Amino acid sequence: MNPLLEAEKIMFDTDRWQEIYHSLRKHRLRTLLTAFGVFWGIFMLAVLLGAGSGLENGVTRNFNVAKNAVFIWTQRTSVPYKGLQPGRFIQLKNADMEAIREQIPELESLNPRLRIPGSYTIERGDESASFSVNGDAPDLLDIRPMLMLSGRFLNESDIAEKRKVAVIGSRVQEVLFKDGAGPIGEFIQIKGVPFRVVGTFGSQANNDDAIEDLQTIHIPISTLQVTFNRPNEIDYFACIPKEGVPAAVLEEKMLALLKQRHLVAPEDERAFGAENVEREFRDVQNLFTGIRGFSWLVAIGTIIAGAVGVGNIMAIIVKERTKEIGIRKSLGATPWSIVSMILQEALVITGLAGYVGLAAGCATIAGISYALKQLGMESEFFANPEINLGTAITAIIVLTATGLIAGLIPGLRAASVNPVVALRDE
C-alpha cells in the first residue's frame, strides 16, 4: 500500500486517536512531565526572542540619523608637517565643502553645520527662553530625518538668498507660542535679529538626543555665517555615501582630502575626529544576532531535553505493547503502520505541548507590549516586543522535527519486533 495513502488513513482513523489517548492517559504523569519540557522550551524561545526584539527595536529606533551617516569635525594637529608645528587648530571653510562635493563622487548628501556657541535667549513678544541655534542646509533631512509637523524645512533658495527663516522644534513652539497662535509666518528674535518661522518639527525617537533636537532652531547656514559674524566657517560635516558605497570609503576619502587641503600629515590621526554610524549600527546588529543565537541555543537545548523525554516514554510504551505489536504484525500490519503509530503518539505530545508553549509565549509578549504602551513605560532601550511570522514558522518546523526524531527510534524498534518472540512476551 502507498505510504502516503496509509498515512492519510491513519490521520482520519478515530479508533487510532482513541488508542493514542488511552495510551498516553495510562502514563498521565509521565506524559505531562515530558510534555512540559517541550512546552517550556518553546515558551522560553518565544519570550526570549520577543524580549530581544523589544530591546533591538528600542535601540535601533533611537538611531535618529541615517544608518550609513559619517560625521567629520576638526581637532588639533599632533604631528609636525611641512614646517608647521603640532597643536594647530583647523577651521573648516565653505571652500572645503565645495571641494568635497566636486572631488568625491561617492558622496550622496552633505550637510555643513555651524552653531551659535552656547544657548541664546530667543524671544517672541513677551515670551523668551534659551535654545540652541544651528546653521544647516537642506541635505540635513537626508542624514537626520525629521518629523515635520507643519510648514517646511530649509531649501536651496533659503541658502542662496541668505534668508532669515527658521525651523523650530516642538518644544520651542510650546514655550514661545503659549498663546496657541500658529507659528508658521510668525517672527522670533534670535540675538535681536528677527527670523520668520517656516516650519516646525517633532521626533520619532525617545532619547536624550531627540529631546535636545526638539529644543533646537535650524536656520540657513549661509544666514548664520553672515548675520552672526562667522564668515565662511563650518563646525563639522555630516554626510552619507551613494547607495552601495560603504561609509568607511567615504570617510577615508573625505579625511584624505581635508588633510591635503589643510596641510595635515597623512599619518596624523588626531587632527580630525570622525564618527561612522554604519560601523556602530553593524556592531549593534552583530550584538542582537548573538542574542538571538543565544536564545535559540537555550530553547533548543530545552527542547532536546524534552525530546529525549518523549523518546523515553515512547520506548516504554513500545516495551509494554510488545505483545500487541506482535499480534498486529502477525495479522498483516506493515512495518510502516507500526512506525507511524509510534510517530503519531510522539507528534501528539510534542505538537500539543509545543503549540501551547508557542501560544503562551506569544500571548505573554503581546501582553507585555500592550502593558508597556498603556502605562507609557516604553523606554529608549525597549519598545514594541514582538514575535515575527518567520520565527513562529521556524518554531513549528523545529517542533515537527523534534516529534519525528523522538518517535523514530522507538518506532523502528517496534517495527523490527519478531511476531513469534513478541507473542511469547509476558
PDB file of C-alpha atoms in Angstrom, residues 21 32 82 136 140 147 158 183 207 213-214 223 226 232 234 250 267 313 316 326 331 360 424-425:
ATOM      1  CA  TYR A  21      -5.483   8.913  24.004  1.00  0.00           C
ATOM      2  CA  LEU A  32       2.615  15.608  31.383  1.00  0.00           C
ATOM      3  CA  LYS A  82      55.927  70.822   6.135  1.00  0.00           C
ATOM      4  CA  ASP A 136      22.189  73.897   8.354  1.00  0.00           C
ATOM      5  CA  LEU A 140      20.221  67.598   6.742  1.00  0.00           C
ATOM      6  CA  LEU A 147       9.022  64.529  11.595  1.00  0.00           C
ATOM      7  CA  ASP A 158      16.992  79.964   1.672  1.00  0.00           C
ATOM      8  CA  PRO A 183       3.898  79.582  14.377  1.00  0.00           C
ATOM      9  CA  ASN A 207      16.197  59.543  23.869  1.00  0.00           C
ATOM     10  CA  ASP A 213      16.587  68.250  18.976  1.00  0.00           C
ATOM     11  CA  LEU A 214      13.110  69.426  19.948  1.00  0.00           C
ATOM     12  CA  THR A 223      22.484  83.319   7.031  1.00  0.00           C
ATOM     13  CA  VAL A 226      26.749  86.471   7.676  1.00  0.00           C
ATOM     14  CA  ASN A 232      32.631  81.046   5.617  1.00  0.00           C
ATOM     15  CA  ILE A 234      31.814  75.425   9.291  1.00  0.00           C
ATOM     16  CA  LEU A 250      33.548  57.964   2.061  1.00  0.00           C
ATOM     17  CA  GLU A 267      49.544  59.787   9.468  1.00  0.00           C
ATOM     18  CA  ILE A 313       8.238   7.413  27.111  1.00  0.00           C
ATOM     19  CA  ILE A 316       8.454   2.401  27.456  1.00  0.00           C
ATOM     20  CA  GLY A 326       3.441  -8.882  17.629  1.00  0.00           C
ATOM     21  CA  LEU A 331      -2.328 -10.161  11.387  1.00  0.00           C
ATOM     22  CA  ALA A 360       1.565  31.120  25.664  1.00  0.00           C
ATOM     23  CA  ARG A 424       5.827 -15.166  23.927  1.00  0.00           C
ATOM     24  CA  ASP A 425       6.418 -11.858  25.757  1.00  0.00           C
TER      25      ASP A 425
END
